[in-house]
JSON list of C-alpha atoms in Angstrom, two decimals:
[
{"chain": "Q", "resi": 166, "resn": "UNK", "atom": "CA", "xyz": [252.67, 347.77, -46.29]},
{"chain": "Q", "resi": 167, "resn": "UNK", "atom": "CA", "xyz": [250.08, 345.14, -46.16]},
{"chain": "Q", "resi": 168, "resn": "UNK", "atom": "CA", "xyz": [248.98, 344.87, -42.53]},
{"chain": "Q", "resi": 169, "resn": "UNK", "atom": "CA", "xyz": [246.47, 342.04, -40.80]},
{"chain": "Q", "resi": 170, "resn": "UNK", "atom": "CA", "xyz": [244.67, 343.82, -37.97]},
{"chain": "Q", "resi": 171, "resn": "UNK", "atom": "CA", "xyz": [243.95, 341.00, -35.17]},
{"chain": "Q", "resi": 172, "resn": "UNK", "atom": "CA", "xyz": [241.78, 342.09, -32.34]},
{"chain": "Q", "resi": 173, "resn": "UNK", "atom": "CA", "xyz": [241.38, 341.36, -28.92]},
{"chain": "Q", "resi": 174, "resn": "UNK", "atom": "CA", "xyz": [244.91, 340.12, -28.68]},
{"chain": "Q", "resi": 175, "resn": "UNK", "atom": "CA", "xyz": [244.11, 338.85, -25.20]},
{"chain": "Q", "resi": 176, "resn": "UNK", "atom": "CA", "xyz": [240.19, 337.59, -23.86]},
{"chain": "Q", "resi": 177, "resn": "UNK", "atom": "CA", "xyz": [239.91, 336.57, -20.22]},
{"chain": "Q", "resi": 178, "resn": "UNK", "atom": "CA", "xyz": [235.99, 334.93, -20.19]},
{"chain": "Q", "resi": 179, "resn": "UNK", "atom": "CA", "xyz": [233.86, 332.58, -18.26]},
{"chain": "Q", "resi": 180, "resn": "UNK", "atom": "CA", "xyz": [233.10, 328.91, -18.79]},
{"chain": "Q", "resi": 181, "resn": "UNK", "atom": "CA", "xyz": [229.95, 328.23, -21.60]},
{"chain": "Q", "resi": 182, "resn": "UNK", "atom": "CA", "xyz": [230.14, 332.05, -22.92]},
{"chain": "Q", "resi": 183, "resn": "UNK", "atom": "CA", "xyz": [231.27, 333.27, -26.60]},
{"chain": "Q", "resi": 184, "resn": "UNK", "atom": "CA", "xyz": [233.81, 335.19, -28.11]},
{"chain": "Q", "resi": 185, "resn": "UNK", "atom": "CA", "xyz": [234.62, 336.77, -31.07]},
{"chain": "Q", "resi": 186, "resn": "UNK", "atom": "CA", "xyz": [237.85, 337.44, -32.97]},
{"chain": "Q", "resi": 187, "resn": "UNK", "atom": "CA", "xyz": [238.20, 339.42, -35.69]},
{"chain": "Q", "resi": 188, "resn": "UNK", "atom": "CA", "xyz": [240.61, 339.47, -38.36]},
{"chain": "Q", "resi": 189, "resn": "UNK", "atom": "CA", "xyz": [241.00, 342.94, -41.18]},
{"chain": "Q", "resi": 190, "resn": "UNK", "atom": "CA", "xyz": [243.27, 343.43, -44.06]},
{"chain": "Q", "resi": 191, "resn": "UNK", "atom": "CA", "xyz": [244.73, 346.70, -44.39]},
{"chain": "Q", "resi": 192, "resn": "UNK", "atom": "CA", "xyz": [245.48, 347.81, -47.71]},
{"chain": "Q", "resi": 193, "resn": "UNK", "atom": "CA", "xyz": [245.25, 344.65, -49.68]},
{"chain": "Q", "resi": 194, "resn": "UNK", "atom": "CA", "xyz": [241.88, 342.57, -50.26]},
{"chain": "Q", "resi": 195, "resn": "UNK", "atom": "CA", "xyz": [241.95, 338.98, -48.73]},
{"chain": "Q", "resi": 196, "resn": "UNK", "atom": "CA", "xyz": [239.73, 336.60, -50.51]},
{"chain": "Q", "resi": 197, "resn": "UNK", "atom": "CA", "xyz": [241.01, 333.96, -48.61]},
{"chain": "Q", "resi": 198, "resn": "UNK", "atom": "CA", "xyz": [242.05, 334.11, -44.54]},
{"chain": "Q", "resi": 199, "resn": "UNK", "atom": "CA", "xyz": [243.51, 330.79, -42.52]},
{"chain": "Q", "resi": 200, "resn": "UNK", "atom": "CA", "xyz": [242.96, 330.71, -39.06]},
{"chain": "Q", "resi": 201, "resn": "UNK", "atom": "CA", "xyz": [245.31, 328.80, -36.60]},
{"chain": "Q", "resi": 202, "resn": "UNK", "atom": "CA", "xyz": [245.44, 327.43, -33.17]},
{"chain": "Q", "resi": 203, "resn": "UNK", "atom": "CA", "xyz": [248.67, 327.39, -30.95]},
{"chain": "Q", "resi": 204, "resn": "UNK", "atom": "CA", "xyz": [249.36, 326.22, -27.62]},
{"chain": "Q", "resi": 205, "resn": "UNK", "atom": "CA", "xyz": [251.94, 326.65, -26.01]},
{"chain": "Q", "resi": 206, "resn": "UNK", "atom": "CA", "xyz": [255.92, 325.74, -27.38]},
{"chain": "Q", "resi": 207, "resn": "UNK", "atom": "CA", "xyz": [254.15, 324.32, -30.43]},
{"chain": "Q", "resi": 208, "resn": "UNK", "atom": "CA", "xyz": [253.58, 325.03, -33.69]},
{"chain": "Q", "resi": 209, "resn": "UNK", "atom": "CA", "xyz": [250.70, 326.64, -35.40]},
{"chain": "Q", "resi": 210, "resn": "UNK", "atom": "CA", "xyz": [247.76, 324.14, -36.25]},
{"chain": "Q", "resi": 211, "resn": "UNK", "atom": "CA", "xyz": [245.72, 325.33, -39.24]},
{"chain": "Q", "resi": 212, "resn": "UNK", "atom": "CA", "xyz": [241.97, 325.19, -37.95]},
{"chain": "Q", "resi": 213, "resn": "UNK", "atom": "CA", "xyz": [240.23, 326.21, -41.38]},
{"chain": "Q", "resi": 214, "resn": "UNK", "atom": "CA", "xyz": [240.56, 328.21, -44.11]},
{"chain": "Q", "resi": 215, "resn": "UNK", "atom": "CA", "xyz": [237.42, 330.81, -44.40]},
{"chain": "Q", "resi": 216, "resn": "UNK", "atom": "CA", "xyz": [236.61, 332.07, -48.05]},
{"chain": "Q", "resi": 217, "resn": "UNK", "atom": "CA", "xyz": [234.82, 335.49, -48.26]},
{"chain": "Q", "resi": 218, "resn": "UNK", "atom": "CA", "xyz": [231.02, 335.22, -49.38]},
{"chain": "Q", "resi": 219, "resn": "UNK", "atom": "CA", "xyz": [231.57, 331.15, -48.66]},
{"chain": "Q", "resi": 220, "resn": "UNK", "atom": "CA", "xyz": [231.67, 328.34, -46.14]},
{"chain": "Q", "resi": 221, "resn": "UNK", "atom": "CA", "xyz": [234.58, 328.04, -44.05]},
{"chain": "Q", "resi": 222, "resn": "UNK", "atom": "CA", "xyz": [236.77, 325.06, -44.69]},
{"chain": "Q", "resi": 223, "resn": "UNK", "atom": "CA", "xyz": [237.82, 323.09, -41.40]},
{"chain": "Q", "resi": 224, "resn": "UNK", "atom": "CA", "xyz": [239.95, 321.12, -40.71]},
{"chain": "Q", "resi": 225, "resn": "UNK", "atom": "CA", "xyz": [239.63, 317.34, -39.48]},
{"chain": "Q", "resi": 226, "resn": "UNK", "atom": "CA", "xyz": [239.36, 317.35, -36.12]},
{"chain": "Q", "resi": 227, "resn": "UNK", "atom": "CA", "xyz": [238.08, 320.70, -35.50]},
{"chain": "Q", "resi": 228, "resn": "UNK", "atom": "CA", "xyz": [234.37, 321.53, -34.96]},
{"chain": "Q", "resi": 229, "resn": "UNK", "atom": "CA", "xyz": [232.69, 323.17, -37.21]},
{"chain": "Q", "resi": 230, "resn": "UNK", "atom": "CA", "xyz": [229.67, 324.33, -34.69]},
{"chain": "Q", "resi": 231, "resn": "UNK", "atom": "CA", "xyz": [232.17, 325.33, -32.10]},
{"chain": "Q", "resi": 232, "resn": "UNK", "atom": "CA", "xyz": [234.60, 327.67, -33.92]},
{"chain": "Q", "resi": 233, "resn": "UNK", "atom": "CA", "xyz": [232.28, 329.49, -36.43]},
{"chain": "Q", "resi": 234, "resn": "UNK", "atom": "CA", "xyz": [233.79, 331.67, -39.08]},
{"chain": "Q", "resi": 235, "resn": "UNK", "atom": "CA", "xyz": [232.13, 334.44, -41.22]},
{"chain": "Q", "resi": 236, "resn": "UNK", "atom": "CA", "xyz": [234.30, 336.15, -43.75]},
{"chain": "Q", "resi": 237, "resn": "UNK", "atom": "CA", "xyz": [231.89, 338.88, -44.67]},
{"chain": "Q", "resi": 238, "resn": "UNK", "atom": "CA", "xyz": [233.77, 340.87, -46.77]},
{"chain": "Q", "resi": 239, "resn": "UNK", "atom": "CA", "xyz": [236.74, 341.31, -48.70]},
{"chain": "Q", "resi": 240, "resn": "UNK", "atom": "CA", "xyz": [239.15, 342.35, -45.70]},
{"chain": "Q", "resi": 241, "resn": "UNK", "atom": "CA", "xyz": [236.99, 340.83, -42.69]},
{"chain": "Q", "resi": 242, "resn": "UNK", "atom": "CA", "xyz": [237.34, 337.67, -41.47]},
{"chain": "Q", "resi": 243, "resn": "UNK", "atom": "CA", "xyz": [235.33, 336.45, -37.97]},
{"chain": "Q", "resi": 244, "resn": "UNK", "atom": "CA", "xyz": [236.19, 333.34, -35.50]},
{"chain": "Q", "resi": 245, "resn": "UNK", "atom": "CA", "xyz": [233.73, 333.17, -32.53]},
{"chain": "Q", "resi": 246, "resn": "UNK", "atom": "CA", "xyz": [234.59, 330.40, -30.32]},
{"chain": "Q", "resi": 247, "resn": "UNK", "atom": "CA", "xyz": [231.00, 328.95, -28.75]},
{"chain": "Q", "resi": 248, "resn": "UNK", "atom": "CA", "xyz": [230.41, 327.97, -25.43]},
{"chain": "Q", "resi": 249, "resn": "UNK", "atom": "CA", "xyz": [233.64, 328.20, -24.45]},
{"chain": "Q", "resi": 250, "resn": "UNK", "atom": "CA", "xyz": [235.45, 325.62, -22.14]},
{"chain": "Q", "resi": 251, "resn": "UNK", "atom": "CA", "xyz": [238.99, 325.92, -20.29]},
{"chain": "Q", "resi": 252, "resn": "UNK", "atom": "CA", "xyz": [240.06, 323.09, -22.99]},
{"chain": "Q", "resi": 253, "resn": "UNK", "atom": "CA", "xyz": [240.06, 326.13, -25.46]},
{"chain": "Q", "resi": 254, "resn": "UNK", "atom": "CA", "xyz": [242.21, 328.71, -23.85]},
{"chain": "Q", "resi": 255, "resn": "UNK", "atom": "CA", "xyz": [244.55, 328.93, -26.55]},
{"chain": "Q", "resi": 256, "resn": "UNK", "atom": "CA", "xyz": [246.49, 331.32, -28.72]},
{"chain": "Q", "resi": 257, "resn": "UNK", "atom": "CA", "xyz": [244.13, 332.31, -31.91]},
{"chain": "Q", "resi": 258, "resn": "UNK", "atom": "CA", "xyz": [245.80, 333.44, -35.13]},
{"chain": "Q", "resi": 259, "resn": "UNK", "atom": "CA", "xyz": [244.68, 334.56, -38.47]},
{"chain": "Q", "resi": 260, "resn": "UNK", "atom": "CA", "xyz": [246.67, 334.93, -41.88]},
{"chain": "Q", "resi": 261, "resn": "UNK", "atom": "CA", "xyz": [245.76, 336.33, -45.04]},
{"chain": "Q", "resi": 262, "resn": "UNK", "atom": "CA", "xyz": [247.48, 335.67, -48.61]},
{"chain": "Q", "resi": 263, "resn": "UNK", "atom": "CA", "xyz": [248.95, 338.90, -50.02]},
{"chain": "Q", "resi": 264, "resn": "UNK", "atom": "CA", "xyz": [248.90, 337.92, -53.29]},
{"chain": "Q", "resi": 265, "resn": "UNK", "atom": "CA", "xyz": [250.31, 340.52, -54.83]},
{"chain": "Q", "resi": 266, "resn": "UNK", "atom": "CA", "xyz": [253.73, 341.95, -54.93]},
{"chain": "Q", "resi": 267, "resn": "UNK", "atom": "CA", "xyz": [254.51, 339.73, -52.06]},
{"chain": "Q", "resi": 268, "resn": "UNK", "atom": "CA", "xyz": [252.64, 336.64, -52.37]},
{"chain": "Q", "resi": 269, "resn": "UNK", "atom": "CA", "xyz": [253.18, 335.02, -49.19]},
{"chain": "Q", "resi": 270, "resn": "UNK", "atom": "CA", "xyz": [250.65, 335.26, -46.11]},
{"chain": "Q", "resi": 271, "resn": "UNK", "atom": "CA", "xyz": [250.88, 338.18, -43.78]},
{"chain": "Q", "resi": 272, "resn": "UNK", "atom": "CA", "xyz": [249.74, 336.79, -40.00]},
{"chain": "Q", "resi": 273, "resn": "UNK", "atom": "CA", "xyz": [247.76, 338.79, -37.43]},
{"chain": "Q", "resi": 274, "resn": "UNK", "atom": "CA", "xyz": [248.86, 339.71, -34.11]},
{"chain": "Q", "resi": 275, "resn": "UNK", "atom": "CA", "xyz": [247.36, 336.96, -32.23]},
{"chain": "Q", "resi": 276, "resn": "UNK", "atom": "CA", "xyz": [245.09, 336.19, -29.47]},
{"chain": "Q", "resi": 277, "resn": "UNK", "atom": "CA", "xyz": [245.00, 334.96, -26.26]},
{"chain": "Q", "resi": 278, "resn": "UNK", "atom": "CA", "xyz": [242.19, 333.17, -25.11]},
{"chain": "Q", "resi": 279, "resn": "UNK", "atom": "CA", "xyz": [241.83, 332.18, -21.38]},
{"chain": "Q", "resi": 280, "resn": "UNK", "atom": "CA", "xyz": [238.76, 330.44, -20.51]},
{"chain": "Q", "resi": 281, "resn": "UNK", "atom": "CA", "xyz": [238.07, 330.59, -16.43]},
{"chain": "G", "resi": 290, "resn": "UNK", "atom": "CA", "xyz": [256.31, 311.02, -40.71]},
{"chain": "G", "resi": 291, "resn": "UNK", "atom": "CA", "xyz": [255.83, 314.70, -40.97]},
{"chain": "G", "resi": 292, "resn": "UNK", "atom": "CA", "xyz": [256.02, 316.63, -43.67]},
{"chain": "G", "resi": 293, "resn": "UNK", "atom": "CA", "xyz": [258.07, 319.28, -42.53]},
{"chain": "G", "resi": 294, "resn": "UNK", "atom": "CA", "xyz": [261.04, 318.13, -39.77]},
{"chain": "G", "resi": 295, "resn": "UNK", "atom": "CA", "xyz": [262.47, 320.87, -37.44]},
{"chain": "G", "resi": 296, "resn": "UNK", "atom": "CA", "xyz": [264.20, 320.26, -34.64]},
{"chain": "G", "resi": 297, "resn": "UNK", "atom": "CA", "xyz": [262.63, 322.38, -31.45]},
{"chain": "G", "resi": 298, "resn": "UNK", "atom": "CA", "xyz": [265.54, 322.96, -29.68]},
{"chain": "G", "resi": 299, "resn": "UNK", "atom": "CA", "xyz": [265.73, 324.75, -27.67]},
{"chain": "G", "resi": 300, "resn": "UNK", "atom": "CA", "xyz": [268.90, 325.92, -28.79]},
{"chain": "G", "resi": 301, "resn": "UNK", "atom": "CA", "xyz": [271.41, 328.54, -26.60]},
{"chain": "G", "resi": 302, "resn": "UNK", "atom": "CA", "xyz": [274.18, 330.61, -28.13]},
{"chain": "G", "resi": 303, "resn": "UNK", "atom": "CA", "xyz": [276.24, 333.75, -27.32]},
{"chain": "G", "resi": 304, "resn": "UNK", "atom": "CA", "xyz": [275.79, 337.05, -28.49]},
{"chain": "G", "resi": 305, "resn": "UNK", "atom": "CA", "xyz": [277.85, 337.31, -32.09]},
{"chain": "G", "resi": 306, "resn": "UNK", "atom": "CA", "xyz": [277.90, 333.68, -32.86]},
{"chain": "G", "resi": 307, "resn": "UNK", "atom": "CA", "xyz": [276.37, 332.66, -36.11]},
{"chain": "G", "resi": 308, "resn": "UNK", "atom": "CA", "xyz": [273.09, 330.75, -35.87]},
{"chain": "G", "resi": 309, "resn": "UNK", "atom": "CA", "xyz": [272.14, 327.93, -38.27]},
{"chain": "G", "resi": 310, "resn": "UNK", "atom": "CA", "xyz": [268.69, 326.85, -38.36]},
{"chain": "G", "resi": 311, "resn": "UNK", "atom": "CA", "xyz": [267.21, 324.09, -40.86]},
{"chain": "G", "resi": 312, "resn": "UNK", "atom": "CA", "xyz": [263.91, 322.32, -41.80]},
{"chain": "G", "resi": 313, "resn": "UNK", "atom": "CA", "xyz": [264.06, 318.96, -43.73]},
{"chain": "G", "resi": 314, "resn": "UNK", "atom": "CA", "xyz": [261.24, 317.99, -45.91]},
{"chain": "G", "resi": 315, "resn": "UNK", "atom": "CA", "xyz": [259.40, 315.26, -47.40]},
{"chain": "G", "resi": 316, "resn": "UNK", "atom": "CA", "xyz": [257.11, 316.64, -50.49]},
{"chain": "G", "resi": 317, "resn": "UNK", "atom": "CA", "xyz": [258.83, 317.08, -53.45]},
{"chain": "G", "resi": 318, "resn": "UNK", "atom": "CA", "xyz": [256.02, 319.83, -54.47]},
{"chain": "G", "resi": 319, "resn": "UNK", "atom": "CA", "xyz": [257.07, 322.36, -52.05]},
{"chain": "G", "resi": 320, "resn": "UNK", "atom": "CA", "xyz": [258.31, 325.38, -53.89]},
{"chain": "G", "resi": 321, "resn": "UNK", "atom": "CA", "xyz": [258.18, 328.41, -51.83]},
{"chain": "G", "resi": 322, "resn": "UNK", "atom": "CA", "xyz": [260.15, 328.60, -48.63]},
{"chain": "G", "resi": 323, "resn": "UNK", "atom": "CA", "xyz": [259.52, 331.01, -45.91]},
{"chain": "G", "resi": 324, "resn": "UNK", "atom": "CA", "xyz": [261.36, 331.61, -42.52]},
{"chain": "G", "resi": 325, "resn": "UNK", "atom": "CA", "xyz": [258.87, 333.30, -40.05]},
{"chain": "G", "resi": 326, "resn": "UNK", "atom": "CA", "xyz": [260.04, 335.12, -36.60]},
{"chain": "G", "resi": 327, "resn": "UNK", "atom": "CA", "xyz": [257.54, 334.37, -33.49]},
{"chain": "G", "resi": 328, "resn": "UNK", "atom": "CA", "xyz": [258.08, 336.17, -30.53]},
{"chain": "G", "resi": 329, "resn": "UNK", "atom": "CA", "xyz": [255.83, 334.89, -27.33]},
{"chain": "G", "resi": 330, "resn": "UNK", "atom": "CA", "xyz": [252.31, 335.33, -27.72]},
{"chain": "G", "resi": 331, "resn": "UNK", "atom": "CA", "xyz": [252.67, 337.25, -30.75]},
{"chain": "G", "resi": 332, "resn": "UNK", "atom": "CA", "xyz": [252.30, 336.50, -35.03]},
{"chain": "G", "resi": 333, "resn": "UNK", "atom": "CA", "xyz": [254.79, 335.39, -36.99]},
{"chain": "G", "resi": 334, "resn": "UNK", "atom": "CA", "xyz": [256.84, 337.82, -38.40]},
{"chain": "G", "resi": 335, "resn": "UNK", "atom": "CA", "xyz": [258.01, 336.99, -42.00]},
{"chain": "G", "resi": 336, "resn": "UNK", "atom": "CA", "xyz": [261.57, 337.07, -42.10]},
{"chain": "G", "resi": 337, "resn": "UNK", "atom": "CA", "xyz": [262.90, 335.24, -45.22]},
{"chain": "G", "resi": 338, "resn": "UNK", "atom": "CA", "xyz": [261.04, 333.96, -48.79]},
{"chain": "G", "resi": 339, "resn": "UNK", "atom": "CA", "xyz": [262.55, 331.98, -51.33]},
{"chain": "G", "resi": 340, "resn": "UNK", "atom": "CA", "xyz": [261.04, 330.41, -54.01]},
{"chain": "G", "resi": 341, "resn": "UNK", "atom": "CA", "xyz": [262.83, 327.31, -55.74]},
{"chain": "G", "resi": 342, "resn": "UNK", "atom": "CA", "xyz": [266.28, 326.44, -55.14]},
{"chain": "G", "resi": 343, "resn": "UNK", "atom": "CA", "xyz": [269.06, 328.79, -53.90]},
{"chain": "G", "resi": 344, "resn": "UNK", "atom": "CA", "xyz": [270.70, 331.61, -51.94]},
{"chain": "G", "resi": 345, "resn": "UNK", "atom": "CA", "xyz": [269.11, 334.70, -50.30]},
{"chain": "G", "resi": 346, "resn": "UNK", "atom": "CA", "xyz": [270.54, 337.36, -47.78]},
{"chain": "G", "resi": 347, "resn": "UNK", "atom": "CA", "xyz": [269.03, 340.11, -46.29]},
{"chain": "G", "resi": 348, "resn": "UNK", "atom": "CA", "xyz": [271.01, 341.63, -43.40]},
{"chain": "G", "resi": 349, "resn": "UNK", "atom": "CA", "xyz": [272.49, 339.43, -40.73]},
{"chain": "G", "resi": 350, "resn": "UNK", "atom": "CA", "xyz": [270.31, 336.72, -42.29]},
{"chain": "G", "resi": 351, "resn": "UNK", "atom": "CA", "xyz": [270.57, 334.43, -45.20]},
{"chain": "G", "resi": 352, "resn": "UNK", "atom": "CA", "xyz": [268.30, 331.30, -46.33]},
{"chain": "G", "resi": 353, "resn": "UNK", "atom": "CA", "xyz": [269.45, 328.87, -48.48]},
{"chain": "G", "resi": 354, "resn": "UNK", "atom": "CA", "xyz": [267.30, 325.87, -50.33]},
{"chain": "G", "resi": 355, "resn": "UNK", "atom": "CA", "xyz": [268.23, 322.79, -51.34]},
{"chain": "G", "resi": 356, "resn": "UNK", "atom": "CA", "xyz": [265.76, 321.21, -53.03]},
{"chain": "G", "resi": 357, "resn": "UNK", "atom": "CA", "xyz": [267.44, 318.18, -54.18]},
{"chain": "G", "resi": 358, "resn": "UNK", "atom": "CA", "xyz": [267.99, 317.21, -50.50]},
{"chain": "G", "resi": 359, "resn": "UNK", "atom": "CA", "xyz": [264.80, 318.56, -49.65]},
{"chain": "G", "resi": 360, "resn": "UNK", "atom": "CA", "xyz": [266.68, 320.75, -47.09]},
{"chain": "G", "resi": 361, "resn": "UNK", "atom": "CA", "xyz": [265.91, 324.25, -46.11]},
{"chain": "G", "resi": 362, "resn": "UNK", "atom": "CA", "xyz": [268.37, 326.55, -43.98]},
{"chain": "G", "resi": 363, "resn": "UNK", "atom": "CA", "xyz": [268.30, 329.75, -42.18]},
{"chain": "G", "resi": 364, "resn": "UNK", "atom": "CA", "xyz": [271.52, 331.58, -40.75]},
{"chain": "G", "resi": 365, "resn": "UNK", "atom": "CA", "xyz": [271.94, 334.22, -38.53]},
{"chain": "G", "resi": 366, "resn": "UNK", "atom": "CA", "xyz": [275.63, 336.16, -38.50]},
{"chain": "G", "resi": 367, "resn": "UNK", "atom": "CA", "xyz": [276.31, 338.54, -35.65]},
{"chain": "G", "resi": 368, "resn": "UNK", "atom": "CA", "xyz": [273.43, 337.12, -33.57]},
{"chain": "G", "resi": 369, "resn": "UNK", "atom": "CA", "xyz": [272.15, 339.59, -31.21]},
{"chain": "G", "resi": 370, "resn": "UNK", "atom": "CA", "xyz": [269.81, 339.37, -27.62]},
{"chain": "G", "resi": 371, "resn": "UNK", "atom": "CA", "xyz": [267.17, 340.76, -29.60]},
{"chain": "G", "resi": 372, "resn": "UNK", "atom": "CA", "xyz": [267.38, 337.30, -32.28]},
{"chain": "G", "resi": 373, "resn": "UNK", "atom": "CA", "xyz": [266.00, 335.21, -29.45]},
{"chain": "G", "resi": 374, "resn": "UNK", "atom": "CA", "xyz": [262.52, 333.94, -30.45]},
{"chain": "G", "resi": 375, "resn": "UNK", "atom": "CA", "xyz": [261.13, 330.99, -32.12]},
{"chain": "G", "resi": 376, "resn": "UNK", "atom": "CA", "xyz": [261.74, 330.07, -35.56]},
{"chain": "G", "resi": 377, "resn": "UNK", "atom": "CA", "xyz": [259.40, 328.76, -37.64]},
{"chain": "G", "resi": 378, "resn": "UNK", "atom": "CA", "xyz": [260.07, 327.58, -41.38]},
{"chain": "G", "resi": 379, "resn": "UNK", "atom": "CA", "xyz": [256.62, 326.90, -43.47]},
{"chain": "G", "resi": 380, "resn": "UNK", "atom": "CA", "xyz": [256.41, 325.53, -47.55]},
{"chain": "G", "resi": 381, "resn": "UNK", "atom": "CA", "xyz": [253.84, 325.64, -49.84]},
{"chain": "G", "resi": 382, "resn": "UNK", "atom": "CA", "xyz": [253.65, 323.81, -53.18]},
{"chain": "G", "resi": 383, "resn": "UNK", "atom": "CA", "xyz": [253.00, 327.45, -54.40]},
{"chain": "G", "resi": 384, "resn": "UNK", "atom": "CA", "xyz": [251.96, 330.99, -53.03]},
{"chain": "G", "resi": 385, "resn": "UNK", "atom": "CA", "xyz": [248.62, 333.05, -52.97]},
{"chain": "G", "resi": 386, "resn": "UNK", "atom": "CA", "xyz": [245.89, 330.92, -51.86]},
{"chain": "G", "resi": 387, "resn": "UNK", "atom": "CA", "xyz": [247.41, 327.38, -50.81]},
{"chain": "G", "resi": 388, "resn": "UNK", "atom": "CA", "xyz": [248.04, 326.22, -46.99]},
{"chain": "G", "resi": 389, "resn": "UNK", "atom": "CA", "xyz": [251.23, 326.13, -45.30]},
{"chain": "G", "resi": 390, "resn": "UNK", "atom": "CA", "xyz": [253.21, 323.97, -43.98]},
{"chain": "G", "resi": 391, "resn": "UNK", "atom": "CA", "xyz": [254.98, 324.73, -40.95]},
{"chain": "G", "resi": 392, "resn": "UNK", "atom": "CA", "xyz": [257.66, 323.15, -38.57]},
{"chain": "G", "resi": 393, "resn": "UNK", "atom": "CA", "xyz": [257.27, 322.79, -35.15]},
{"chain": "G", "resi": 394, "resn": "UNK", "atom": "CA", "xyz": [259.59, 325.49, -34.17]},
{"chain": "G", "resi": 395, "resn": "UNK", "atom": "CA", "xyz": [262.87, 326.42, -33.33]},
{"chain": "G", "resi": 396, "resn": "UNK", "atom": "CA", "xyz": [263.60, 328.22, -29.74]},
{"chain": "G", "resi": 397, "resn": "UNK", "atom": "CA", "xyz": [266.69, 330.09, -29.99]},
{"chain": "G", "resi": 398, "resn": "UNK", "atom": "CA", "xyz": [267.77, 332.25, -26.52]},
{"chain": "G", "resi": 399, "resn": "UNK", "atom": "CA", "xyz": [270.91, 334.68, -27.11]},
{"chain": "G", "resi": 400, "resn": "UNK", "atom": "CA", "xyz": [272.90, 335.37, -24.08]},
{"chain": "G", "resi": 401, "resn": "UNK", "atom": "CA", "xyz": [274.86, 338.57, -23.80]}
]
């Protein structure tokens, strides 16, 4: 069945350093990927939405130079949190659309940033 | 106000009672309803899709829309230890490519 691949699902790294996330669709093609934000006992906040061989879409609120996403190719989607500060330990998720027999959006696994 | 209203609980039952989960909305676009499983620190797990109005059961679970209120509902028969997670109902004004819509949550602990 149609599968997102998230990967680290947990990041422990120092203050001002980067770190990447990456997001693959298994056996369907995703066009389209949203990324989210979660802390903790809340819902998921929709960060942007990255389109592949496009800009990213972000959300208000959230920088665009901080959390840069690539979505290189069909099934590959990229969020690399810059500079990181303690303020964005969070839990990182991505989605991508199945849009076929399914239609509805299949999540990743997650990941847990901790910034020391 | 939000657009999508779910209460966050958290909510406590025993093991075998029946579970009733809802989500109240505001946009009268939404068409496709979806009930997503979160257990902690992982993805949402889809558990439920309905598009439109109506009835659907699959298992121990069955959602139910009611458009006309703007009122969605999840329900859980037979709830087991293994149930206890957050729920999380999202909406779309249609599938593929547009943004969800998700409530804030609901955490529901099963006790043996």
């Amino acid at each position: 069945g149609a599968v997102v691949s998230q990967h680290p699902s947990r990041v422990i790294c120092k203050s001002g350093t980067s770190v990447k996330i990456e997001c693959r669709s298994l056996d369907f093609q995703a066009t389209t990927m949203f990324w989210y934000r979660q802390f903790p006992k809340q819902s998921l906040m929709l960060m942007a939405t990255s389109n592949e061989g496009s800009k990213a879409t972000y959300e208000q609120g959230v920088e665009k130079d901080k959390f840069l996403i690539n979505h290189a190719s069909l099934t590959l989607s990229t969020l690399t949190v810059t500079s990181a500060h303690p303020e964005d330990s969070s839990f990182y998720i991505c989605s991508a659309p199945e849009t076929g027999a399914l239609d509805v959006d299949i999540f990743g696994s997650g990941t847990q940033l901790s910034v020391l | 106000q939000k657009e999508v209203e779910q209460d966050p609980g958290p909510l406590s039952v025993p093991e075998g009672a029946i579970v009733s989960l809802n989500c109240t909305y505001s946009n009268s676009a939404f068409q496709y309803f979806m009930w997503y499983r979160q257990y902690s620190r992982k993805g949402p797990e889809l558990l439920m899709y309905t598009y439109s109005s109506g009835n659907k059961e699959d298992g121990r679970f069955t959602a139910q829309v009611d458009k006309s209120s703007k009122y969605i509902s999840l329900f859980i028969r037979d709830s087991q230890p293994s149930d206890s997670a957050t729920y999380l109902c999202a909406m779309s004004p249609s599938g593929g490519y547009n943004k969800l819509i998700f409530g804030a949550g609901t955490r529901l602990a099963v006790h043996p």
